[in-house]
Coordinates of C-alpha atoms in Angstrom, one line a residue:
M1 CA 19.2 -5.3 12.3
K2 CA 21.2 -6.0 9.1
K3 CA 23.0 -2.8 7.8
F4 CA 23.2 -1.5 4.2
V5 CA 25.3 0.8 3.4
K6 CA 24.8 2.3 -0.3
A7 CA 28.5 2.6 -1.2
S8 CA 28.9 -1.1 -1.5
T9 CA 25.8 -2.0 -2.9
A10 CA 27.1 -3.9 -6.2
I11 CA 29.6 -5.6 -4.0
L12 CA 27.4 -6.8 -1.2
V13 CA 24.7 -7.7 -4.1
S14 CA 27.1 -10.3 -5.7
V15 CA 28.9 -12.0 -2.1
L16 CA 24.9 -12.8 -1.3
M17 CA 24.2 -14.2 -4.7
L18 CA 27.0 -16.3 -4.3
T19 CA 26.5 -17.5 -1.1
G20 CA 22.7 -18.5 -2.3
C21 CA 23.8 -20.5 -5.3
S22 CA 25.0 -23.8 -5.5
S23 CA 26.3 -26.2 -7.8
S24 CA 24.6 -27.5 -10.8
S25 CA 24.2 -31.0 -9.7
N26 CA 22.4 -30.0 -6.6
N27 CA 20.2 -28.0 -8.1
E28 CA 19.1 -30.5 -10.5
S29 CA 19.1 -33.1 -7.7
N30 CA 16.9 -31.2 -5.5
A31 CA 14.8 -29.4 -8.3
V32 CA 11.9 -27.7 -7.1
D33 CA 9.0 -25.9 -8.9
P34 CA 8.8 -21.9 -7.6
S35 CA 5.6 -22.0 -7.7
D36 CA 5.4 -24.7 -5.1
V37 CA 7.8 -22.6 -3.1
M38 CA 5.2 -19.7 -3.1
Q39 CA 2.2 -21.8 -2.5
N40 CA 4.2 -22.8 1.0
I41 CA 3.0 -20.4 4.4
N42 CA 6.4 -21.0 5.8
A43 CA 8.2 -19.9 2.5
R44 CA 5.8 -16.8 2.5
K45 CA 6.7 -16.2 6.2
A46 CA 10.3 -16.3 5.7
I47 CA 10.2 -14.0 2.9
A48 CA 8.2 -11.3 4.8
M49 CA 10.4 -11.7 7.9
A50 CA 13.5 -11.3 6.2
I51 CA 13.3 -8.0 5.2
D52 CA 14.7 -5.0 7.1
K53 CA 12.1 -1.9 6.2
T54 CA 13.4 0.2 8.7
S55 CA 16.9 0.0 7.0
F56 CA 15.1 0.0 3.7
V57 CA 13.3 3.5 4.0
E58 CA 16.2 5.1 6.5
T59 CA 19.1 4.2 3.4
M60 CA 17.3 3.7 0.4
L61 CA 14.3 6.5 0.6
N62 CA 15.2 9.2 3.0
N63 CA 12.1 10.7 2.3
G64 CA 9.7 11.1 4.6
S65 CA 8.3 7.5 4.1
I66 CA 7.6 5.4 7.1
A67 CA 8.0 1.8 7.5
T68 CA 5.3 -0.8 8.1
N69 CA 4.1 -4.0 8.3
K70 CA 0.2 -3.0 7.8
F71 CA -1.4 -2.7 4.3
V72 CA -3.7 0.2 4.9
P73 CA -1.8 3.2 5.9
S74 CA -2.1 6.1 8.1
K75 CA -3.9 9.0 7.6
L76 CA -6.4 7.6 5.5
A77 CA -9.5 7.1 7.4
I78 CA -10.3 9.5 10.0
D79 CA -13.8 8.9 13.0
S80 CA -14.0 11.5 15.1
E81 CA -14.6 9.4 17.6
L82 CA -12.4 6.5 17.1
G83 CA -9.5 8.3 15.5
D84 CA -7.3 7.3 13.2
Y85 CA -8.2 3.4 11.4
S86 CA -4.5 2.8 11.7
D87 CA -3.7 3.4 15.0
F88 CA -7.8 1.9 15.9
S89 CA -5.7 -1.6 14.2
G90 CA -3.2 -1.8 16.3
D91 CA -0.2 -3.6 15.6
L92 CA -0.4 -6.3 12.6
G93 CA 1.4 -8.1 10.1
Y94 CA 5.0 -9.3 10.4
E95 CA 8.3 -8.0 11.9
N96 CA 11.3 -8.2 10.6
N97 CA 13.2 -10.7 12.2
D98 CA 16.4 -12.5 10.6
E99 CA 16.8 -15.7 12.9
E100 CA 12.8 -16.6 12.8
A101 CA 12.8 -16.0 8.8
K102 CA 15.4 -18.6 8.6
K103 CA 13.3 -21.2 10.9
Y104 CA 10.6 -20.6 8.8
W105 CA 12.8 -21.0 5.1
Q106 CA 14.3 -24.2 6.8
K107 CA 10.4 -25.6 7.3
A108 CA 9.5 -24.9 4.2
K109 CA 13.1 -26.6 2.7
D110 CA 12.2 -29.7 4.5
E111 CA 8.3 -29.8 4.0
L112 CA 9.0 -29.1 -0.2
G113 CA 12.5 -31.4 0.3
F114 CA 14.4 -28.8 -2.0
E115 CA 17.9 -26.9 -1.2
N116 CA 17.5 -24.6 -4.2
V117 CA 15.4 -22.2 -5.5
T118 CA 15.1 -19.6 -8.2
L119 CA 12.5 -17.0 -7.9
K120 CA 11.6 -14.2 -10.3
L121 CA 11.3 -10.6 -9.0
V122 CA 9.3 -8.7 -11.5
L123 CA 9.9 -4.5 -12.0
T124 CA 9.8 -1.9 -13.7
D125 CA 12.3 -0.5 -15.9
T126 CA 13.0 2.2 -13.6
E127 CA 16.1 3.2 -11.8
F128 CA 14.8 3.2 -8.0
S129 CA 13.1 -0.3 -9.6
K130 CA 16.8 -1.6 -9.8
R131 CA 18.3 -0.1 -6.5
L132 CA 15.0 -1.6 -4.6
G133 CA 15.5 -4.9 -6.5
E134 CA 19.0 -5.4 -5.6
Y135 CA 18.2 -4.4 -2.0
I136 CA 15.5 -7.1 -1.5
Q137 CA 18.0 -9.4 -3.4
S138 CA 20.6 -8.7 -0.5
E139 CA 18.2 -9.2 2.4
L140 CA 16.9 -12.0 0.7
G141 CA 20.3 -13.6 0.2
D142 CA 20.2 -14.6 3.8
L143 CA 17.5 -17.4 3.4
D144 CA 19.7 -20.6 2.2
G145 CA 19.5 -21.6 -1.4
L146 CA 17.4 -18.6 -2.4
T147 CA 18.4 -16.8 -5.5
I148 CA 16.6 -14.0 -6.5
D149 CA 16.3 -13.1 -10.5
L150 CA 15.8 -9.5 -11.4
K151 CA 13.2 -8.9 -14.3
Q152 CA 12.8 -5.2 -14.9
M153 CA 10.3 -3.9 -18.0
P154 CA 8.2 -1.4 -19.0
M155 CA 4.9 -0.5 -16.6
K156 CA 2.8 -1.8 -19.3
Q157 CA 4.7 -5.4 -19.5
R158 CA 5.2 -5.7 -15.9
M159 CA 1.2 -5.6 -15.3
E160 CA 0.8 -7.9 -18.0
A161 CA 3.3 -10.3 -16.3
L162 CA 0.9 -10.2 -13.4
A163 CA -2.0 -10.7 -15.0
N164 CA -0.6 -13.8 -16.7
G165 CA 1.2 -15.1 -13.2
D166 CA 4.4 -14.7 -14.7
Y167 CA 6.4 -14.0 -11.6
N168 CA 6.7 -15.3 -8.2
I169 CA 7.4 -11.6 -6.5
S170 CA 6.7 -8.2 -7.5
F171 CA 7.1 -4.6 -6.0
S172 CA 3.8 -2.4 -6.2
G173 CA 1.9 0.1 -4.4
W174 CA -1.5 1.1 -3.9
G175 CA -3.0 4.5 -3.6
P176 CA -6.3 4.9 -2.1
D177 CA -9.6 6.4 -4.2
Y178 CA -11.8 7.0 -1.3
P179 CA -11.1 7.4 2.6
D180 CA -12.3 3.8 4.2
P181 CA -9.8 0.9 4.4
L182 CA -12.2 -0.8 2.4
T183 CA -10.3 1.2 -0.5
Y184 CA -7.5 -0.8 0.4
L185 CA -8.8 -4.5 1.6
E186 CA -11.1 -5.2 -1.4
T187 CA -8.2 -5.4 -4.0
F188 CA -7.8 -8.9 -2.6
S189 CA -11.4 -10.0 -2.6
L190 CA -12.9 -12.1 -4.8
N191 CA -12.2 -11.0 -8.7
N192 CA -10.3 -7.8 -7.5
T193 CA -7.1 -6.6 -8.6
Y194 CA -4.6 -8.4 -6.2
Y195 CA -6.7 -11.6 -6.4
E196 CA -6.5 -12.1 -10.1
D197 CA -2.6 -10.9 -9.6
T198 CA -1.7 -13.1 -6.7
G199 CA -4.3 -15.9 -6.6
Y200 CA -5.5 -15.1 -2.9
D201 CA -8.8 -16.8 -2.6
S202 CA -9.7 -16.7 1.6
K203 CA -13.2 -17.7 2.9
E204 CA -13.0 -16.0 6.0
Y205 CA -11.3 -12.7 4.5
N206 CA -13.9 -12.6 1.8
S207 CA -16.4 -13.0 5.1
L208 CA -15.0 -10.5 7.2
L209 CA -15.2 -7.7 4.5
D210 CA -18.9 -8.7 3.7
K211 CA -19.7 -8.2 7.9
A212 CA -17.9 -4.8 8.0
K213 CA -20.0 -3.5 4.8
K214 CA -23.1 -4.5 6.6
A215 CA -22.5 -3.3 10.1
S216 CA -24.5 -0.3 11.4
T217 CA -21.6 1.7 13.0
T218 CA -18.1 2.7 12.3
R219 CA -16.9 0.7 15.4
E220 CA -18.6 -2.3 13.9
A221 CA -17.4 -1.9 10.5
W222 CA -13.4 -1.3 11.3
T223 CA -13.1 -4.0 13.8
E224 CA -14.2 -6.2 11.1
Y225 CA -11.6 -4.5 8.8
K226 CA -9.5 -4.9 11.4
N227 CA -9.9 -9.0 11.6
A228 CA -9.8 -9.1 7.8
E229 CA -6.4 -7.4 7.7
E230 CA -5.3 -9.7 10.0
V231 CA -6.0 -12.4 7.9
L232 CA -4.8 -11.5 5.1
L233 CA -1.4 -10.2 6.2
N234 CA -0.6 -13.4 8.1
D235 CA -1.2 -15.1 5.0
A236 CA 1.3 -13.5 3.5
Y237 CA 0.5 -12.9 0.0
L238 CA 1.8 -9.5 0.4
V239 CA 4.4 -7.9 2.4
P240 CA 3.7 -4.4 3.2
I241 CA 7.0 -2.2 3.3
Y242 CA 6.4 1.0 3.6
Q243 CA 4.2 4.4 3.5
R244 CA 4.9 6.1 1.1
G245 CA 6.8 9.6 1.4
F246 CA 8.3 11.9 -0.7
A247 CA 10.8 14.5 -1.4
Y248 CA 10.8 17.2 -4.3
L249 CA 12.2 20.3 -5.5
Q250 CA 9.4 23.2 -7.1
K251 CA 10.5 26.2 -8.4
D252 CA 8.7 29.0 -6.3
Y253 CA 6.8 30.6 -9.3
V254 CA 4.8 26.7 -9.1
K255 CA 1.9 27.3 -7.2
D256 CA -1.6 25.3 -6.2
I257 CA -1.0 22.3 -7.7
I258 CA -3.7 19.7 -5.3
V259 CA -1.8 16.4 -4.1
N260 CA -4.4 14.5 -3.6
P261 CA -4.5 12.4 -0.4
Y262 CA -6.6 9.9 -2.7
G263 CA -7.3 9.1 -6.3
P264 CA -4.7 10.3 -8.5
K265 CA -2.1 12.2 -6.8
Y266 CA -1.5 15.5 -8.5
L267 CA -4.6 17.8 -9.8
Y268 CA -3.7 20.7 -12.2
K269 CA -7.4 22.4 -12.7
Y270 CA -6.3 25.3 -10.3
A271 CA -2.4 25.1 -10.5
D272 CA -0.5 28.3 -12.0
V273 CA 2.8 29.5 -12.9
D274 CA 4.1 32.6 -11.9
K275 CA 5.5 33.8 -15.1
S276 CA 3.9 35.0 -18.9
N277 CA 4.1 31.8 -20.6
K278 CA 1.7 29.5 -18.3
T279 CA 3.6 26.4 -19.1
L280 CA 4.4 23.7 -16.5
N281 CA 7.2 21.5 -17.6
M282 CA 7.8 18.4 -15.3
S283 CA 8.9 14.5 -15.7
N284 CA 7.5 10.9 -15.2
S285 CA 9.1 7.6 -14.5
D286 CA 6.4 5.7 -16.4
D287 CA 4.3 5.9 -19.9
I288 CA 0.4 6.3 -20.0
T289 CA -0.5 2.7 -20.4
T290 CA -4.4 3.2 -21.4
L291 CA -6.7 6.2 -21.0
D292 CA -9.9 4.1 -20.7
T293 CA -11.5 4.6 -17.4
S294 CA -12.9 0.9 -17.2
L295 CA -9.1 -1.0 -17.7
V296 CA -6.8 1.9 -16.3
K297 CA -4.8 0.5 -13.2
D298 CA -1.2 2.6 -12.9
A299 CA -1.1 5.6 -11.2
L300 CA 0.0 7.5 -14.1
S301 CA -2.8 6.9 -16.0
S302 CA -5.1 7.4 -13.8
E303 CA -3.4 10.8 -13.0
V304 CA -3.5 12.3 -17.1
I305 CA -7.2 10.9 -17.0
A306 CA -8.1 12.8 -13.8
N307 CA -7.0 15.9 -15.6
T308 CA -8.4 15.3 -19.0
M309 CA -11.3 14.4 -18.0
E310 CA -14.1 14.6 -15.2
G311 CA -16.7 12.8 -13.2
L312 CA -19.7 13.8 -11.3
T313 CA -17.7 15.5 -8.7
R314 CA -14.1 17.1 -8.5
L315 CA -11.9 17.3 -4.8
D316 CA -11.0 20.7 -4.5
K317 CA -8.0 22.5 -2.9
E318 CA -9.6 21.9 0.5
F319 CA -10.4 17.9 -0.5
N320 CA -14.0 18.1 -0.2
A321 CA -16.3 17.2 -3.1
S322 CA -17.1 20.0 -5.5
E323 CA -19.0 21.2 -8.6
G324 CA -17.8 18.2 -11.4
M325 CA -20.4 17.2 -14.3
A326 CA -22.9 17.3 -11.9
K327 CA -23.7 21.0 -10.4
S328 CA -25.8 19.8 -7.0
W329 CA -26.6 16.5 -5.7
E330 CA -29.2 15.1 -3.4
V331 CA -29.5 12.4 -0.9
S332 CA -32.8 10.1 0.4
E333 CA -33.3 10.2 4.1
D334 CA -32.4 6.9 4.5
A335 CA -29.1 7.4 2.6
L336 CA -29.4 5.0 0.1
T337 CA -30.5 6.9 -3.0
W338 CA -28.3 9.7 -4.3
T339 CA -29.6 11.9 -7.3
F340 CA -26.8 14.3 -9.5
N341 CA -28.1 17.1 -11.1
L342 CA -25.8 17.5 -14.3
R343 CA -25.1 20.8 -15.8
D344 CA -26.1 21.5 -19.5
D345 CA -22.7 23.1 -20.7
A346 CA -20.5 20.5 -20.2
V347 CA -19.1 19.1 -23.6
W348 CA -16.6 16.2 -24.7
S349 CA -13.9 17.5 -26.6
N350 CA -15.9 16.3 -30.3
G351 CA -18.6 19.0 -29.4
E352 CA -21.6 16.6 -27.8
K353 CA -22.7 16.8 -24.8
V354 CA -21.8 15.4 -21.5
T355 CA -25.2 13.7 -20.1
A356 CA -25.8 11.2 -17.5
H357 CA -26.4 8.6 -20.3
D358 CA -22.8 8.8 -20.5
F359 CA -22.6 7.5 -16.8
E360 CA -24.7 5.0 -16.9
Y361 CA -22.9 3.4 -20.0
A362 CA -19.9 3.9 -18.2
W363 CA -20.4 2.3 -15.3
K364 CA -22.4 -0.3 -16.3
R365 CA -19.3 -1.0 -19.2
T366 CA -17.2 -1.2 -16.4
L367 CA -19.2 -3.7 -14.5
D368 CA -20.2 -6.3 -17.8
P369 CA -18.0 -9.2 -17.0
A370 CA -16.7 -9.1 -20.6
T371 CA -14.8 -5.5 -19.8
A372 CA -12.6 -7.5 -17.3
C373 CA -12.1 -4.7 -14.9
E374 CA -10.0 -5.7 -12.4
T375 CA -11.0 -2.9 -10.3
A376 CA -15.0 -3.1 -10.7
S377 CA -15.5 -3.8 -6.7
I378 CA -15.5 0.0 -6.1
F379 CA -19.1 0.1 -7.7
Y380 CA -20.3 -3.1 -4.9
D381 CA -22.1 -0.4 -3.2
I382 CA -24.3 0.1 -5.8
V383 CA -27.8 -2.2 -5.8
G384 CA -27.1 -5.2 -8.9
A385 CA -23.7 -4.1 -9.2
K386 CA -21.4 -7.2 -7.8
D387 CA -24.1 -9.9 -9.0
Y388 CA -24.0 -8.4 -12.4
N389 CA -20.3 -8.2 -12.5
L390 CA -19.8 -12.1 -11.6
S391 CA -22.3 -12.7 -14.0
K392 CA -25.0 -14.0 -11.3
N393 CA -27.5 -11.8 -13.1
S394 CA -27.2 -10.9 -16.6
D395 CA -29.6 -8.1 -16.9
R396 CA -28.5 -4.3 -17.1
D397 CA -31.0 -3.0 -15.6
S398 CA -30.6 -4.7 -12.6
V399 CA -27.7 -2.5 -11.9
G400 CA -28.9 0.4 -9.4
V401 CA -27.3 3.5 -12.0
K402 CA -30.4 4.9 -14.2
A403 CA -29.7 8.4 -16.3
I404 CA -33.5 9.8 -15.6
D405 CA -33.3 12.3 -18.0
D406 CA -30.2 13.7 -19.8
Y407 CA -29.7 15.3 -17.0
T408 CA -30.4 13.6 -14.3
L409 CA -28.5 10.9 -13.0
E410 CA -29.9 8.4 -10.1
V411 CA -27.9 6.1 -7.9
K412 CA -29.4 3.6 -5.6
L413 CA -26.8 1.9 -3.1
N414 CA -26.8 -1.6 -0.8
R415 CA -26.2 0.3 2.4
P416 CA -25.1 4.3 3.2
V417 CA -22.1 5.5 1.8
P418 CA -21.3 8.9 3.8
Y419 CA -18.4 9.8 1.5
F420 CA -20.0 8.7 -1.9
D421 CA -19.5 11.8 -3.4
K422 CA -16.1 11.6 -2.9
M423 CA -16.0 8.2 -4.3
V424 CA -17.4 9.2 -7.4
A425 CA -14.4 12.1 -7.9
S426 CA -12.6 8.8 -8.5
T427 CA -12.2 8.2 -12.5
S428 CA -13.3 4.9 -12.1
F429 CA -16.7 6.9 -12.0
Y430 CA -16.0 8.8 -15.1
P431 CA -18.7 8.9 -18.1
Q432 CA -17.6 7.4 -21.6
N433 CA -19.2 8.8 -24.7
Q434 CA -21.0 5.3 -25.8
K435 CA -21.0 5.9 -29.5
F436 CA -17.7 6.9 -29.2
V437 CA -16.1 4.5 -27.3
E438 CA -18.1 1.5 -29.6
S439 CA -16.9 3.3 -32.7
K440 CA -13.1 2.7 -31.7
G441 CA -13.8 -1.2 -30.2
D442 CA -10.4 -2.3 -28.7
K443 CA -8.8 1.1 -29.7
Y444 CA -10.5 2.8 -27.3
G445 CA -8.5 4.8 -25.2
T446 CA -4.8 3.5 -26.4
S447 CA -3.7 6.9 -28.2
I448 CA -4.9 10.7 -28.6
E449 CA -7.4 9.8 -31.7
N450 CA -9.0 7.0 -30.0
S451 CA -9.7 9.4 -27.0
I452 CA -12.4 11.8 -26.1
F453 CA -12.0 14.4 -23.3
N454 CA -14.2 16.5 -20.8
G455 CA -11.6 17.6 -18.6
P456 CA -9.4 21.2 -17.7
F457 CA -7.0 20.1 -20.4
I458 CA -7.2 17.6 -23.3
L459 CA -4.3 15.6 -24.4
K460 CA -2.5 17.0 -26.9
T461 CA 1.1 14.4 -27.7
W462 CA 1.4 10.8 -26.6
K463 CA 4.6 9.3 -27.7
L464 CA 5.5 6.5 -26.0
N465 CA 9.3 6.7 -24.0
D466 CA 9.3 10.0 -24.5
Q467 CA 6.7 12.7 -23.4
Y468 CA 3.3 13.7 -23.3
A469 CA 1.7 16.9 -23.2
M470 CA -1.9 18.4 -22.3
G471 CA -3.2 21.6 -23.3
K472 CA -5.9 23.9 -21.6
N473 CA -9.4 22.9 -23.1
Q474 CA -11.4 25.8 -23.7
A475 CA -14.2 24.2 -24.0
Y476 CA -14.3 22.9 -20.7
W477 CA -17.2 24.2 -18.3
D478 CA -15.0 26.0 -15.7
S479 CA -12.2 27.4 -18.0
N480 CA -11.9 30.5 -16.5
S481 CA -10.1 28.5 -13.3
V482 CA -8.0 27.0 -15.4
K483 CA -4.8 29.4 -15.1
L484 CA -2.3 27.0 -17.3
D485 CA -2.3 26.9 -21.1
S486 CA 0.0 23.4 -21.1
I487 CA 1.7 20.9 -19.1
N488 CA 4.4 19.4 -20.6
A489 CA 6.1 15.5 -19.4
K490 CA 8.9 13.9 -20.3
I491 CA 9.4 10.4 -19.3
S492 CA 12.7 9.6 -17.3
K493 CA 13.7 6.4 -15.8
D494 CA 16.8 8.0 -13.9
S495 CA 16.3 10.3 -10.9
N496 CA 19.9 11.7 -12.0
T497 CA 18.3 13.1 -15.1
D498 CA 15.8 14.7 -13.5
I499 CA 17.6 16.7 -11.1
N500 CA 19.8 17.9 -13.9
L501 CA 16.7 18.5 -16.1
Y502 CA 15.0 20.8 -13.0
N503 CA 18.9 22.3 -12.4
A504 CA 19.1 23.7 -16.0
G505 CA 15.6 25.3 -15.9
E506 CA 13.8 22.7 -18.3
I507 CA 11.3 21.2 -15.7
D508 CA 10.3 23.3 -13.0
R509 CA 9.2 20.5 -10.6
T510 CA 10.9 16.8 -9.8
T511 CA 11.3 14.1 -7.0
V512 CA 14.1 14.0 -5.2
S513 CA 15.9 10.5 -4.9
S514 CA 17.2 9.5 -1.2
D515 CA 20.8 10.0 -2.4
Q516 CA 19.9 14.0 -3.5
V517 CA 18.1 14.8 -0.2
D518 CA 20.9 15.7 1.8
K519 CA 22.6 17.9 -0.9
Y520 CA 19.3 19.8 -1.4
K521 CA 17.1 19.6 1.9
D522 CA 18.2 23.2 2.7
S523 CA 17.3 25.0 -0.5
P524 CA 13.9 27.2 -0.4
E525 CA 12.8 24.9 -3.1
F526 CA 13.2 21.7 -0.9
G527 CA 9.6 19.9 0.3
T528 CA 8.4 16.6 1.7
G529 CA 4.7 15.1 2.2
I530 CA 3.5 11.8 3.1
D531 CA 0.8 9.7 0.7
C532 CA -2.2 7.8 2.1
A533 CA -0.4 4.8 -0.5
T534 CA 1.4 2.0 0.9
N535 CA 4.3 0.1 -1.8
F536 CA 4.8 -3.7 -1.0
L537 CA 5.7 -7.4 -2.1
L538 CA 3.3 -9.0 -4.0
L539 CA 3.7 -12.6 -3.6
N540 CA 2.4 -15.1 -5.9
A541 CA 1.2 -17.9 -4.6
G542 CA -1.9 -18.7 -6.0
N543 CA -1.9 -16.9 -10.0
I544 CA -0.3 -20.4 -11.5
N545 CA -0.2 -21.4 -14.9
K546 CA -2.4 -19.2 -17.1

C-alpha cells in the first residue's frame, strides 16, 4: 500500500510528474488522442485500481469518511427484512491493486500503441480540490507515461466543462433525492446527468434498471439494482472514492439545523440561535449557480432553493414527510394515484397564490425536452413522463400530473412508490409560477430580481464570489415556526480562512479540514457525521467532440 505524507505532498507530486514525462520527440512519435485512451476499458480499469482510497480517507480527510468501491452508499436504503442495501449488494467495484493497475495500463498502451499521454483532470477552485487533485496526480503517476494536468475552475465553469466533454477525468459527488438505490443508479441511465457527462450508454445496464422498476418485491428490485451497479462499476466510467463524512465546529448557541440524509443537506426552517440577534452566520466554498428548479444540479444551489422555496411536502426533524404546500394527501388502494390537497394560504413573494397549477406547470416544464433538464428521470415513475421527456410523445397532457382545481393536485404513477411523499420534498418537484417564469425567459433563476420564493426564507443578497444572505419570509404560511431572522453566508475557498472566521466569531458554523481535526477534536463545539453521499471520479469515455 502506498503511503502519502501530507508534509511532502509538493515534493512527491513533482517527482512523480517528472517520472511520468518523456522527451518531446517521444511524445510526437507516440501521439495518442486522450479520448482514445479514456475509451479503452483497460486504461479505465488501471485508473480505478491505481488509487489508494483508504490512504486518501485517512490522511487527506480524517473526518469520518469511509473509503468505498461502490456507488450506492450505506444507510440510504433500509428494509426491515433485507437490512441495508449496501450490505445486500456485497462486494462490488475495483479494489486498489497497484500491480494489477500497471498490467492493465500496459495492455492499454500495447493496444493503442502509445508511450505517453496527458489526461485533463477538472476540479473546482477550492483549496480542498487542489489537495485532492495533487493526491490523484501522485497516485496515477505510477502508471508509466501518464501525466495528469490539473485544471481548477469555478463550479459553474466546471459543470459547463463536463456538459461539453471538455475533460478526461473529473472529481464529482452525488447526494440522494430519496431513500432508494435508484436515486444513484438512474444518474447513469439514458439521458440523465452522468449519461450526458460521460457518454455511458449500456443497454444491459438500462435493461437491469427497467427490470428493477417492474419488480413486485423489494428483494427482486434490489437484486436487479445490485446487478446493474456491478455492470456500471465494471465498465469503470466512474471510480468511487469515499462515502462522505464531515467534521465541523458549531457554536453552542446554534441548534436545530436539520442535516438531511437525502436532498439538500442543511435545512434551516427550525434552526435557532440562543441570542437576541436571530442571525446565523456561516460560509460556503461555492457560489449559487441557478435558482431554477428545472436546471439546478449542484448541492449549494439546491440547498438555497430548499430554504427559500417549498414543495408539496417537507422533511421534518425525524425525516418524515410533513406538511408543505400540501396540508394533506391520500393514496389510492392500488398505490398508483396520489392526491395532494394544497393549503389556500400559501403565497409567492410577489403576493400571488401558490396553486396546484404551479406544480403541474413546473413538473411538465422540467420534463419538456426543450428545457434539457439532466435530472428529469426523477419524474419517470409518473405516467407518461418518460415518453414525453424523451420526445416519444409530444402531448404534455399525457403526463400523469393534473391540477383538478386550484388546490387539488392528482398524480398517477406507473408503479407503487411507497416513499413518494418524501420524494416530492425534493427541489426537483417544487412549484413554479408560470406567469413569472415566462416573463423572465432565460433569465429566470439567474438573480434575485429574476427569482420568486414561497419558502421559509427569501434571498436578500447574492453577490458572486462574495456572499449571499437569506431573510425570514414573513408571508410564509408557517412563519411562526421560523426562528431565524436572517442567514448570512460568506463565499470562502480556503478552509483555514473559515477556521479563522469561526475563531473570530464572524461565523457560527464551519467544516473542519483534515489537518485541523486533531487540533479541535476535543472541543465541545466539534462534531462529525456521515452523509448518504458518494464522491467519485468521472471518467469521460463517451462524451467526446460535442
